[in-house]
PDB file of C-alpha atoms in Angstrom:
ATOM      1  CA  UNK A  14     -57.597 123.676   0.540  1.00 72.00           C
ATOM      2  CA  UNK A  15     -59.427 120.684   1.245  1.00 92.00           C
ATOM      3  CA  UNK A  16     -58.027 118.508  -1.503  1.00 92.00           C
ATOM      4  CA  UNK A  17     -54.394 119.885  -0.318  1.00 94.00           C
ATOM      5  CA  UNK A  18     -54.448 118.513   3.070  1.00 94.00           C
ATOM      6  CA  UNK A  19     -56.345 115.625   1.998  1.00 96.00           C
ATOM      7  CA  UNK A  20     -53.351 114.639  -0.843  1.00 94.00           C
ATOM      8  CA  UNK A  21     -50.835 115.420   2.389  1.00 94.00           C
ATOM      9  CA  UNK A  22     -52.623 113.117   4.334  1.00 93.00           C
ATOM     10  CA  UNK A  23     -52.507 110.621   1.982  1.00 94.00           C
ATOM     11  CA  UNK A  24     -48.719 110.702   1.324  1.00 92.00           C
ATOM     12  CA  UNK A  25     -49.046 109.158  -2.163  1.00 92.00           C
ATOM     13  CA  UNK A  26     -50.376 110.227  -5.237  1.00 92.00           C
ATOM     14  CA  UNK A  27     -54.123 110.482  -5.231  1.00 95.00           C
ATOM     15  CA  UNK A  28     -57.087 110.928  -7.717  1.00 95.00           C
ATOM     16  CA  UNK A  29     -59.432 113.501  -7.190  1.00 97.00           C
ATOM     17  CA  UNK A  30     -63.182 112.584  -7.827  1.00 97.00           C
ATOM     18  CA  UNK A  31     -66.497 114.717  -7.817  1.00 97.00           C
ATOM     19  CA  UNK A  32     -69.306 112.820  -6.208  1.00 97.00           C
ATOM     20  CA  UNK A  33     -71.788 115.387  -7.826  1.00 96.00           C
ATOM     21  CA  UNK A  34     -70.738 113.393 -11.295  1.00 95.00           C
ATOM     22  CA  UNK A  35     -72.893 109.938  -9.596  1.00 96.00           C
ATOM     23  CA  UNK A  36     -72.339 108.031  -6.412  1.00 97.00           C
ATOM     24  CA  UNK A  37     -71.551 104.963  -8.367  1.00 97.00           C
ATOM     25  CA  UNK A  38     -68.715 106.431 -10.748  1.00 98.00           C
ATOM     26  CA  UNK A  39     -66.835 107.389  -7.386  1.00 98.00           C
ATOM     27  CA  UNK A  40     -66.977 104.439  -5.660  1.00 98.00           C
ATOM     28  CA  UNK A  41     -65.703 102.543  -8.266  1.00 98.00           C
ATOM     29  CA  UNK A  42     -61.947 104.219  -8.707  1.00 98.00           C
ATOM     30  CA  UNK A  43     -62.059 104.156  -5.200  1.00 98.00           C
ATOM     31  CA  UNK A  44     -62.131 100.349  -5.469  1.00 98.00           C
ATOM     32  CA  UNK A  45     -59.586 100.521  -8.325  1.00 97.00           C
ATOM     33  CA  UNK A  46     -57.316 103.090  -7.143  1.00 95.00           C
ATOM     34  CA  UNK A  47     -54.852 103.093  -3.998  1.00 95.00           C
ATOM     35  CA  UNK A  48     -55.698 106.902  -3.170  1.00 97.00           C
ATOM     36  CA  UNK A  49     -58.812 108.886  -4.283  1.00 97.00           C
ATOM     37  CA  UNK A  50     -60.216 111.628  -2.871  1.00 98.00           C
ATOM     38  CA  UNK A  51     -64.204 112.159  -3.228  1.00 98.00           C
ATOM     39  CA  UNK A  52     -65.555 115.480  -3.538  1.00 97.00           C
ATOM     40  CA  UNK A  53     -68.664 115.072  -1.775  1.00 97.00           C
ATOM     41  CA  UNK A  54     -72.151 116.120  -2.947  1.00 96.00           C
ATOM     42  CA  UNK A  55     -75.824 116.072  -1.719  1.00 95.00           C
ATOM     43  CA  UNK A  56     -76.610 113.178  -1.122  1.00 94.00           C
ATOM     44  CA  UNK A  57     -73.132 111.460  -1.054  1.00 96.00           C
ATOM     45  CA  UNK A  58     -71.902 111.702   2.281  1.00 97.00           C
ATOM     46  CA  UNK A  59     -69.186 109.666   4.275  1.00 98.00           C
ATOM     47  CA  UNK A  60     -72.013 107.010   4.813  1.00 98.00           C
ATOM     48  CA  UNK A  61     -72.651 106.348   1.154  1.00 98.00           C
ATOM     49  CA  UNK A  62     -68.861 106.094   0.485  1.00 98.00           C
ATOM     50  CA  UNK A  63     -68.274 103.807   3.661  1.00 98.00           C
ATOM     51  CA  UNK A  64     -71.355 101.692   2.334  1.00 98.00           C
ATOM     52  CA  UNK A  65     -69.699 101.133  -1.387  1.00 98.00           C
ATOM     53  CA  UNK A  66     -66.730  99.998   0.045  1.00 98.00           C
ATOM     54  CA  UNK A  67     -67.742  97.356   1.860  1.00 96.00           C
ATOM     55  CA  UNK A  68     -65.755  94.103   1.005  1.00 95.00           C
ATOM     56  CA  UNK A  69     -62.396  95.873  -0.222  1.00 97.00           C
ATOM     57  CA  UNK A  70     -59.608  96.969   2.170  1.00 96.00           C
ATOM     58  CA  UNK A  71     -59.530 100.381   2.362  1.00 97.00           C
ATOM     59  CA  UNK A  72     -59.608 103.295   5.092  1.00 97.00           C
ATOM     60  CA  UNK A  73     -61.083 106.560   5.241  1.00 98.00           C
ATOM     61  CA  UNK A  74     -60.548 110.040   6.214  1.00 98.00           C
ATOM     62  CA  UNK A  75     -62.979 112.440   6.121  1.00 98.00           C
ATOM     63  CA  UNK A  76     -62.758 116.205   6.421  1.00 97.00           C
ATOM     64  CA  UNK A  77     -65.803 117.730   8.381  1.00 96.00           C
ATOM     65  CA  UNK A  78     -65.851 121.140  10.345  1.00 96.00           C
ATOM     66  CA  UNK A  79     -63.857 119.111  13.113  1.00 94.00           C
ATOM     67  CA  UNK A  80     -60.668 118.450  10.428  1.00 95.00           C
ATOM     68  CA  UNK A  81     -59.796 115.283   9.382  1.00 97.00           C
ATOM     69  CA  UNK A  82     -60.486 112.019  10.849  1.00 97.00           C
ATOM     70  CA  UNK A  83     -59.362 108.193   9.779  1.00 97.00           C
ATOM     71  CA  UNK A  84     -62.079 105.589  10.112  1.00 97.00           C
ATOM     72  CA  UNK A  85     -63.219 102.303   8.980  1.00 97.00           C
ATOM     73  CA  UNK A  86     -65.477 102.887   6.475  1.00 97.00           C
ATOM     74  CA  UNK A  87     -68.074 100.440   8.847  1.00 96.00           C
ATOM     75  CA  UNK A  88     -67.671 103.578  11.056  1.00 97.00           C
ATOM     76  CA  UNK A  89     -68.130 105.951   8.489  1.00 97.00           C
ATOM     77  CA  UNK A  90     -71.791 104.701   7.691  1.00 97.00           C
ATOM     78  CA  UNK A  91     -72.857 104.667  11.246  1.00 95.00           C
ATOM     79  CA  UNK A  92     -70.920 108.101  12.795  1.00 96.00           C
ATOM     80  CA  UNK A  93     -72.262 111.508  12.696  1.00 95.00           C
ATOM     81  CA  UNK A  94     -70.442 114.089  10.698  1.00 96.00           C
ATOM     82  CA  UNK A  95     -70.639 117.949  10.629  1.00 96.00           C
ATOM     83  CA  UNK A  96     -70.614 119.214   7.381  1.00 96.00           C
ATOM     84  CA  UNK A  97     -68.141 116.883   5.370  1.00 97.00           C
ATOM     85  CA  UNK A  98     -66.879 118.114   2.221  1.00 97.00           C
ATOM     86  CA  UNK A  99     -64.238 115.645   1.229  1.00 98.00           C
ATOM     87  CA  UNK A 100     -63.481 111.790   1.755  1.00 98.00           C
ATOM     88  CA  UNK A 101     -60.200 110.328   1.212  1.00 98.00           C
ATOM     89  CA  UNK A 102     -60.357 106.628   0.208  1.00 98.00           C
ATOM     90  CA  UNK A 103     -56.993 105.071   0.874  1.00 97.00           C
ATOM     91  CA  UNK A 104     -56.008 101.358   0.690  1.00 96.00           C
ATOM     92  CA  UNK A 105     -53.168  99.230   2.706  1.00 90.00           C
ATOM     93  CA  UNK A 106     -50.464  99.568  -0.192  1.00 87.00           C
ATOM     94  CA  UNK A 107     -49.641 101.744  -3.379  1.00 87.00           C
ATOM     95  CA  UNK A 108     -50.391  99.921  -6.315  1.00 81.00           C
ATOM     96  CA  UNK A 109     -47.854 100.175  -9.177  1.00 71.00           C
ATOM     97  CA  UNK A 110     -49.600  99.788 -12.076  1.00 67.00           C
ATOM     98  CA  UNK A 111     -48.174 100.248 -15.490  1.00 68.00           C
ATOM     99  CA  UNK A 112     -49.102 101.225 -19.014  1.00 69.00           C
ATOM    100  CA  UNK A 113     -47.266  98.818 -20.712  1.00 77.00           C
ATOM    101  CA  UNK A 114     -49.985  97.986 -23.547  1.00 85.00           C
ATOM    102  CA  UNK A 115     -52.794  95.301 -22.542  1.00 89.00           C
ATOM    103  CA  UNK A 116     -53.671  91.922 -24.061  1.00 91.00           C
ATOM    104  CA  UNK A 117     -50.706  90.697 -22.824  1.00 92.00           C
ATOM    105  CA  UNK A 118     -48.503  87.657 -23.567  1.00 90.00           C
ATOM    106  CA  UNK A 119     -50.299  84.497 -21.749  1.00 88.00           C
ATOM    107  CA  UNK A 120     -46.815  83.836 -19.580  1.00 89.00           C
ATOM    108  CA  UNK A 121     -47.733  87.191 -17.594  1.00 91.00           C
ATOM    109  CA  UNK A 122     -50.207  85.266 -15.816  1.00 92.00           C
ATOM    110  CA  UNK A 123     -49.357  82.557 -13.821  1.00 89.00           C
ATOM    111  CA  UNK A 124     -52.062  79.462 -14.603  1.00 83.00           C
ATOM    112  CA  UNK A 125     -52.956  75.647 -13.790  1.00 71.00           C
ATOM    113  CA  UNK A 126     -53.636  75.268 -17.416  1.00 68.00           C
ATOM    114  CA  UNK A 127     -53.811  77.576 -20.318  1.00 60.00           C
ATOM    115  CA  UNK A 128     -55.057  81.005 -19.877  1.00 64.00           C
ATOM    116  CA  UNK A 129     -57.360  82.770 -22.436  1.00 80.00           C
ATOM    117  CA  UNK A 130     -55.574  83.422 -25.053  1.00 87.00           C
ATOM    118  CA  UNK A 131     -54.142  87.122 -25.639  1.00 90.00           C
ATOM    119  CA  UNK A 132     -55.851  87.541 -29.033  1.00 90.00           C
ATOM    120  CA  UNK A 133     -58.745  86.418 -28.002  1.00 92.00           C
ATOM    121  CA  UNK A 134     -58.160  88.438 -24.783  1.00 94.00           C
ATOM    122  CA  UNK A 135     -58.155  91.487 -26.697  1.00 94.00           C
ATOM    123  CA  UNK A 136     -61.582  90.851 -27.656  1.00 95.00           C
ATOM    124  CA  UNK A 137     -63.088  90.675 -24.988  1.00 97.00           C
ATOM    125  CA  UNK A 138     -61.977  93.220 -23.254  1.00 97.00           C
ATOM    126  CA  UNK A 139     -63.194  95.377 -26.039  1.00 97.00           C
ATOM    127  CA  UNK A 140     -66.356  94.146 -25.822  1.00 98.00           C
ATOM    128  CA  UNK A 141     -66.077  94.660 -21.763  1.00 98.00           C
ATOM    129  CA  UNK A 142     -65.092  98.115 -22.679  1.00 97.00           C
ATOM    130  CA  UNK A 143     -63.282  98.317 -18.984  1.00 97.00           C
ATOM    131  CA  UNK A 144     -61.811 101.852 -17.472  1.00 96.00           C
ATOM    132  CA  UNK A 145     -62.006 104.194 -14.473  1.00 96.00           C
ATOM    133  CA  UNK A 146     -65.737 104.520 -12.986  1.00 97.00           C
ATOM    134  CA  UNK A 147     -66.779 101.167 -13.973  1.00 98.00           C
ATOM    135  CA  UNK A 148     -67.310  98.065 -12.190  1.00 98.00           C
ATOM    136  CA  UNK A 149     -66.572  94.613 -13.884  1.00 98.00           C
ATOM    137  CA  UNK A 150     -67.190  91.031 -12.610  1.00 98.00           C
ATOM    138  CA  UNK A 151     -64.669  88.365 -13.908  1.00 98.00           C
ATOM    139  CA  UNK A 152     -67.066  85.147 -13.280  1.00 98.00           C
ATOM    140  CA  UNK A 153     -65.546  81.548 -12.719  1.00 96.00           C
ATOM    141  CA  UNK A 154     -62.365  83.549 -13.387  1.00 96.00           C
ATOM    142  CA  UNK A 155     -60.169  80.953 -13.747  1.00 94.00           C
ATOM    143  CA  UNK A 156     -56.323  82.646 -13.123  1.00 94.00           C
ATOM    144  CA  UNK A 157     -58.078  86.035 -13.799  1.00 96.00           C
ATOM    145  CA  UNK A 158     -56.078  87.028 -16.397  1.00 96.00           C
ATOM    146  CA  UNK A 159     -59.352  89.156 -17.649  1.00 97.00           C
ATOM    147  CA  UNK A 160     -59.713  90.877 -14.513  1.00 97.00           C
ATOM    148  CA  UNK A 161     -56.932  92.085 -13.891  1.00 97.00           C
ATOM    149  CA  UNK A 162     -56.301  93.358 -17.963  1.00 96.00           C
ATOM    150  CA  UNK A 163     -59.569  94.797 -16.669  1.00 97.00           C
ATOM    151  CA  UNK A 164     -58.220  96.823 -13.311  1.00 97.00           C
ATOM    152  CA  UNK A 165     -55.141  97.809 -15.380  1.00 96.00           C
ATOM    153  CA  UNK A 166     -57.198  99.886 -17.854  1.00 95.00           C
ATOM    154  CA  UNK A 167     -58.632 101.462 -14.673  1.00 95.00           C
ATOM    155  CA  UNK A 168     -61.866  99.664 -13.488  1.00 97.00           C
ATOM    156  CA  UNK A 169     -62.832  98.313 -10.108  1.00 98.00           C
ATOM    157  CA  UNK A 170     -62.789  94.439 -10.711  1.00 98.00           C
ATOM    158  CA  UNK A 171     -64.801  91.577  -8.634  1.00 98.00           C
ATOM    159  CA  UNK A 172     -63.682  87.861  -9.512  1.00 98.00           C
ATOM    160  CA  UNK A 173     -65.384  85.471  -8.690  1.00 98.00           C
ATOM    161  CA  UNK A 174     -64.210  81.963  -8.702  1.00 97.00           C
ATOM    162  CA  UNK A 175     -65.176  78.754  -6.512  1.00 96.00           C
ATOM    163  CA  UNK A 176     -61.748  77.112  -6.566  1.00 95.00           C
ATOM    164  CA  UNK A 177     -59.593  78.200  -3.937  1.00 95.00           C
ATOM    165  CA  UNK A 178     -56.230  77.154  -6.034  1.00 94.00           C
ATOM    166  CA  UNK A 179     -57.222  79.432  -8.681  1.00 95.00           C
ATOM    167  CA  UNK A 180     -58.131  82.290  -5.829  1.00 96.00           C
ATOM    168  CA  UNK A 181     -55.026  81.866  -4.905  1.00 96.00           C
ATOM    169  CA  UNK A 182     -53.580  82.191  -8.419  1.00 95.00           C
ATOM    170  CA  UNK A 183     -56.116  85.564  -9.255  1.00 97.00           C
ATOM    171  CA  UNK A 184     -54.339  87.335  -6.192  1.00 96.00           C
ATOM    172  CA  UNK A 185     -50.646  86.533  -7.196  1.00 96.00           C
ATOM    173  CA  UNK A 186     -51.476  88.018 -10.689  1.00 96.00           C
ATOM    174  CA  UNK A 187     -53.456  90.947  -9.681  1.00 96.00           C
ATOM    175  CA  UNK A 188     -49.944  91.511  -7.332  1.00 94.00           C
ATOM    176  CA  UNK A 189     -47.347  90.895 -10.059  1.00 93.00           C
ATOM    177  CA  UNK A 190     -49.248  93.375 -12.392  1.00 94.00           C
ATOM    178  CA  UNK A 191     -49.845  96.177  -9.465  1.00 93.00           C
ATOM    179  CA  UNK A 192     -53.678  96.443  -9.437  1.00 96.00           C
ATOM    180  CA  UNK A 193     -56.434  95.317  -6.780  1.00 96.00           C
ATOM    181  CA  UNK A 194     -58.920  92.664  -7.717  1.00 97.00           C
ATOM    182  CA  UNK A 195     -61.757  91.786  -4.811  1.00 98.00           C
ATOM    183  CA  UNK A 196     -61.601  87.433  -5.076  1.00 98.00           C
ATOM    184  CA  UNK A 197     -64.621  85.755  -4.049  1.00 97.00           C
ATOM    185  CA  UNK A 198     -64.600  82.228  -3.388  1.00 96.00           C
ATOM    186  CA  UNK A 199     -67.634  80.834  -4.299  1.00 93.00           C
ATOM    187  CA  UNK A 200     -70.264  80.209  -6.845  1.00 92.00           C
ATOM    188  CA  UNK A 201     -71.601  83.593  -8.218  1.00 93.00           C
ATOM    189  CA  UNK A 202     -74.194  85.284  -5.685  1.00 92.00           C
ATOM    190  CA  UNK A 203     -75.290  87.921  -7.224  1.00 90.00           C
ATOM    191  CA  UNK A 204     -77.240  89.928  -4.859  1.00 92.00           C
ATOM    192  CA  UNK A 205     -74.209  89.837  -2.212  1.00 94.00           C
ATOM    193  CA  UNK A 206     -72.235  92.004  -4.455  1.00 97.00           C
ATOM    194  CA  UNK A 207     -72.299  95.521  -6.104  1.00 97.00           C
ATOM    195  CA  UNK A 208     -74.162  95.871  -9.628  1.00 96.00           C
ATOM    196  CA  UNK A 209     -71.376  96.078 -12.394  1.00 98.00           C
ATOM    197  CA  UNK A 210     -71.705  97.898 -15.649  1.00 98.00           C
ATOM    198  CA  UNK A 211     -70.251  94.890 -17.428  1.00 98.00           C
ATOM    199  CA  UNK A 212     -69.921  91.639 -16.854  1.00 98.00           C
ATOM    200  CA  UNK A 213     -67.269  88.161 -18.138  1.00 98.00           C
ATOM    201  CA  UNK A 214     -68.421  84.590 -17.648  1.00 98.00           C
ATOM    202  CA  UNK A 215     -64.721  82.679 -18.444  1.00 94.00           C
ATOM    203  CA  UNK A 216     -66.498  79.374 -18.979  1.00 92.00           C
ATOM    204  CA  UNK A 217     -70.171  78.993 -20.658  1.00 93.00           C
ATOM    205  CA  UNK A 218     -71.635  77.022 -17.391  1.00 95.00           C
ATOM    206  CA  UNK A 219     -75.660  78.002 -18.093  1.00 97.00           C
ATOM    207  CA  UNK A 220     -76.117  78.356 -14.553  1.00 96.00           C
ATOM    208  CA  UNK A 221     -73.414  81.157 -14.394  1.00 97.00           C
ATOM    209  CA  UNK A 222     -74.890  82.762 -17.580  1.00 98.00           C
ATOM    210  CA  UNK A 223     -78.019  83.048 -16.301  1.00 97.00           C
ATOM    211  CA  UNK A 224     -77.182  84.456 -12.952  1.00 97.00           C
ATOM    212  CA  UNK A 225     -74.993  86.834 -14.812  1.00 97.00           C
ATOM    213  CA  UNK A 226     -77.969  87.901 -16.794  1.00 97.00           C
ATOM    214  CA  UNK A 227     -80.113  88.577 -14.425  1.00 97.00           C
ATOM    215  CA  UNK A 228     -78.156  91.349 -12.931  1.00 97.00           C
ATOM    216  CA  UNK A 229     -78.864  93.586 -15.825  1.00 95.00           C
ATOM    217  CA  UNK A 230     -75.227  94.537 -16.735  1.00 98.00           C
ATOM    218  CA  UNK A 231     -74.679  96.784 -20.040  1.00 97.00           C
ATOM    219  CA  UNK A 232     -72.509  94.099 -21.689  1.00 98.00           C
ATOM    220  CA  UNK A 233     -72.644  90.319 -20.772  1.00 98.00           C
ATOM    221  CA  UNK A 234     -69.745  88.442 -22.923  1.00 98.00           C
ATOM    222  CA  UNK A 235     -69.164  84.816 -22.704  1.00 98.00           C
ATOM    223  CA  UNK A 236     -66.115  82.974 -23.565  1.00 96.00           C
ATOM    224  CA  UNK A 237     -66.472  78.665 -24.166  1.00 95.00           C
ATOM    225  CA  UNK A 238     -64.736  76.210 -25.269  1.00 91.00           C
ATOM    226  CA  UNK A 239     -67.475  73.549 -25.550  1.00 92.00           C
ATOM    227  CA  UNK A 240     -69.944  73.680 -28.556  1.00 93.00           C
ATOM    228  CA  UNK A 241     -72.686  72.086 -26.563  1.00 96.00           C
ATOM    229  CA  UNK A 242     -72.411  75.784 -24.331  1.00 96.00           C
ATOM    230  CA  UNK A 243     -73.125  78.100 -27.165  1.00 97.00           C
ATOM    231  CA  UNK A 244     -76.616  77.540 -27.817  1.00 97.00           C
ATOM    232  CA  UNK A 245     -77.740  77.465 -24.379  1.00 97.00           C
ATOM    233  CA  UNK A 246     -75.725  80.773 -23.594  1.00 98.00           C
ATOM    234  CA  UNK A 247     -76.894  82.585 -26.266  1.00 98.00           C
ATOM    235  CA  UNK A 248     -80.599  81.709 -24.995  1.00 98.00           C
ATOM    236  CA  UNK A 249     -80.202  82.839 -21.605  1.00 98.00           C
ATOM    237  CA  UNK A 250     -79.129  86.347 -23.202  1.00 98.00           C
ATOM    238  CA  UNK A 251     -81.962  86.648 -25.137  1.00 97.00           C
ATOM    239  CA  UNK A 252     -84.056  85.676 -22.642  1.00 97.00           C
ATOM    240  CA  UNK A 253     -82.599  88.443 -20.117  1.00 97.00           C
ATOM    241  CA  UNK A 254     -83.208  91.471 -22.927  1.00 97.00           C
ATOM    242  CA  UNK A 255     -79.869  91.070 -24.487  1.00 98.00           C
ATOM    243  CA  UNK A 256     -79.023  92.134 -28.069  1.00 98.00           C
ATOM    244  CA  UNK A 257     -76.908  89.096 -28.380  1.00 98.00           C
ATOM    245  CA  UNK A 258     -73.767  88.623 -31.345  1.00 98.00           C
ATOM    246  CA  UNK A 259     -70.532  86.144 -31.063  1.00 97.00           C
ATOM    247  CA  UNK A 260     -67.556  85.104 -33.531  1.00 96.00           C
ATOM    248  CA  UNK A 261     -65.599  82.085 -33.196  1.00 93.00           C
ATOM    249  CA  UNK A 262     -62.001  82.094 -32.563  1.00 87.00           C
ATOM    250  CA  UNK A 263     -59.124  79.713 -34.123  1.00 84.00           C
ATOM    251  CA  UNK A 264     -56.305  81.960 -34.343  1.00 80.00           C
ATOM    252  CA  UNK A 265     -52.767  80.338 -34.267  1.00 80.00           C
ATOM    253  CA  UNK A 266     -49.564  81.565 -33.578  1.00 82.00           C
ATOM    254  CA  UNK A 267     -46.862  81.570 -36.005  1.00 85.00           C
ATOM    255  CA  UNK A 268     -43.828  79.934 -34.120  1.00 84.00           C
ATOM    256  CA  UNK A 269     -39.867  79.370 -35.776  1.00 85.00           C
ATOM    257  CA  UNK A 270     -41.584  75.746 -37.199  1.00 87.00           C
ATOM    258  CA  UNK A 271     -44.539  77.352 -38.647  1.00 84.00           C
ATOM    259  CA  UNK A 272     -48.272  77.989 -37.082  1.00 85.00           C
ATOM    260  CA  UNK A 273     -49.253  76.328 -33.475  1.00 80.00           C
ATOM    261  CA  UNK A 274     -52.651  74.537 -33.026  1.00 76.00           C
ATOM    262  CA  UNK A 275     -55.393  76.639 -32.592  1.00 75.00           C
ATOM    263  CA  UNK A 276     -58.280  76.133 -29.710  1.00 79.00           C
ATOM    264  CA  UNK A 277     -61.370  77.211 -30.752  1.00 89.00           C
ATOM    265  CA  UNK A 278     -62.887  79.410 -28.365  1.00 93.00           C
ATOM    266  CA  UNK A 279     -66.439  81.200 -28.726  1.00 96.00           C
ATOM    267  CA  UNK A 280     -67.236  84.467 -27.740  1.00 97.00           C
ATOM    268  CA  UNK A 281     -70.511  85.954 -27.487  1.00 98.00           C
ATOM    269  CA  UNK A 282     -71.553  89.422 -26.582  1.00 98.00           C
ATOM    270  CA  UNK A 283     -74.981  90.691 -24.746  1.00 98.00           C
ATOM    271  CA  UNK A 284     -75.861  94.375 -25.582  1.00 97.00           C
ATOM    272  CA  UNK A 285     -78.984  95.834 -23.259  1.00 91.00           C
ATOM    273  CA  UNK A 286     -81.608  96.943 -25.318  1.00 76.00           C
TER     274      UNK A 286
END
């Protein structure tokens, strides 16, 4: 009954999570999704769901022996509740996502310059292994063309890029394809944000590897264009406990006049041990 007036309240379609399945799995569609409601558990209450969301839009209502109530979710963390069973997450709009495929075309993504490639897009985001209950951060993100392929196969997504043109660019995409993506403007800080499960560095800066290490992710991939990165990247893996691989990429396109110029692009992979 719960769930029923919590899905009225909402007046969209929601997802209905079970915060008995981890903490961590729930609060991650709720960062993804525009409506998700949160079976509560021991040990999850209104306070641990507030907490997660901190740095995404969203509101809450939570059902407790008094009904239902809409808060913040600052509020949430601090208020006293009497026996709360359910938490709707909701944010400001509906997103309309699609399922139109993924690795798509580059010219879906609005860019100062070329955007990683779609076949070599693919790739990645196999290796990222994205969907619902997961949290990825797209690092120096560039348009963020892998973060939000990312939050359409369902994760939560964190960019985080230090140019504010490019911010700019990361939010018109993440609109035009119907998902949210949390932007970040600034060089990665890694303890001011939630752990991911996986994590892409879009340029092979050693300073951004390394930070993106440290954080202990499942899967670390890195994507350069510059030989002298490779080395160095593949290091810093190592060094953090990764089991590290990578391919390089020159695929070209075949066009009416024949094949178009490849850029070579390296990818490499981090595996915890």
């Amino acid at each position: 009954m719960t769930v029923e007036k919590l899905r009225e309240a909402a007046g969209r379609p929601v997802e209905v999570v079970d915060a008995a399945d981890g903490l961590r799995p729930a609060l991650n569609v709720c960062r993804a999704r525009s409506a998700v409601v949160v079976r509560l558990a021991e040990g999850v209450g209104p306070a641990e769901i507030g907490a997660g969301l901190a740095g995404w839009r969203r509101s809450m209502v939570v059902s407790d022996a008094d009904g239902l109530t809409t808060v913040d979710p600052r509020d949430a963390v601090t208020r006293r509740w009497t026996a709360p069973d359910a938490v709707l997450c909701l944010a400001d709009n509906e997103f309309l996502q699609s399922n139109d495929g993924w690795a798509l075309p580059d010219e879906e993504f609005a860019s100062r310059s070329h955007v990683l490639g779609a076949e070599v897009r693919a790739f990645v985001l196999a290796r990222l292994a994205p969907r619902p209950g997961v949290l990825v951060w797209d690092v120096l993100a560039g348009s963020g063309a892998v973060g939000v392929e990312c939050a359409r196969l369902g994760a939560a997504v964190i960019a985080v890029e230090p140019d504010p043109v490019q911010c700019v660019r990361i939010i018109a995409n993440a609109s035009a394809h119907g998902v949210d993506v949390r932007v970040e403007e600034f060089e990665l800080d890694a303890p001011s944000l939630p752990r991911p499960d996986a994590v892409f560095v879009g340029r092979g800066e050693i300073g951004a590897v390394k930070a993106s290490a440290a954080v202990s992710a499942r899967r670390v991939v890195v994507a350069t264009e510059s030989v002298d990165e490779i080395v160095p990247a593949r290091d810093a893996l190592v060094a953090a406990g990764y089991e590290v691989e990578g391919v390089h990429w020159t695929a070209s396109r075949l066009l009416d006049s024949g094949f178009a110029p490849a850029v070579p692009v390296t990818v490499l992979w981090g595996s915890k041990k």
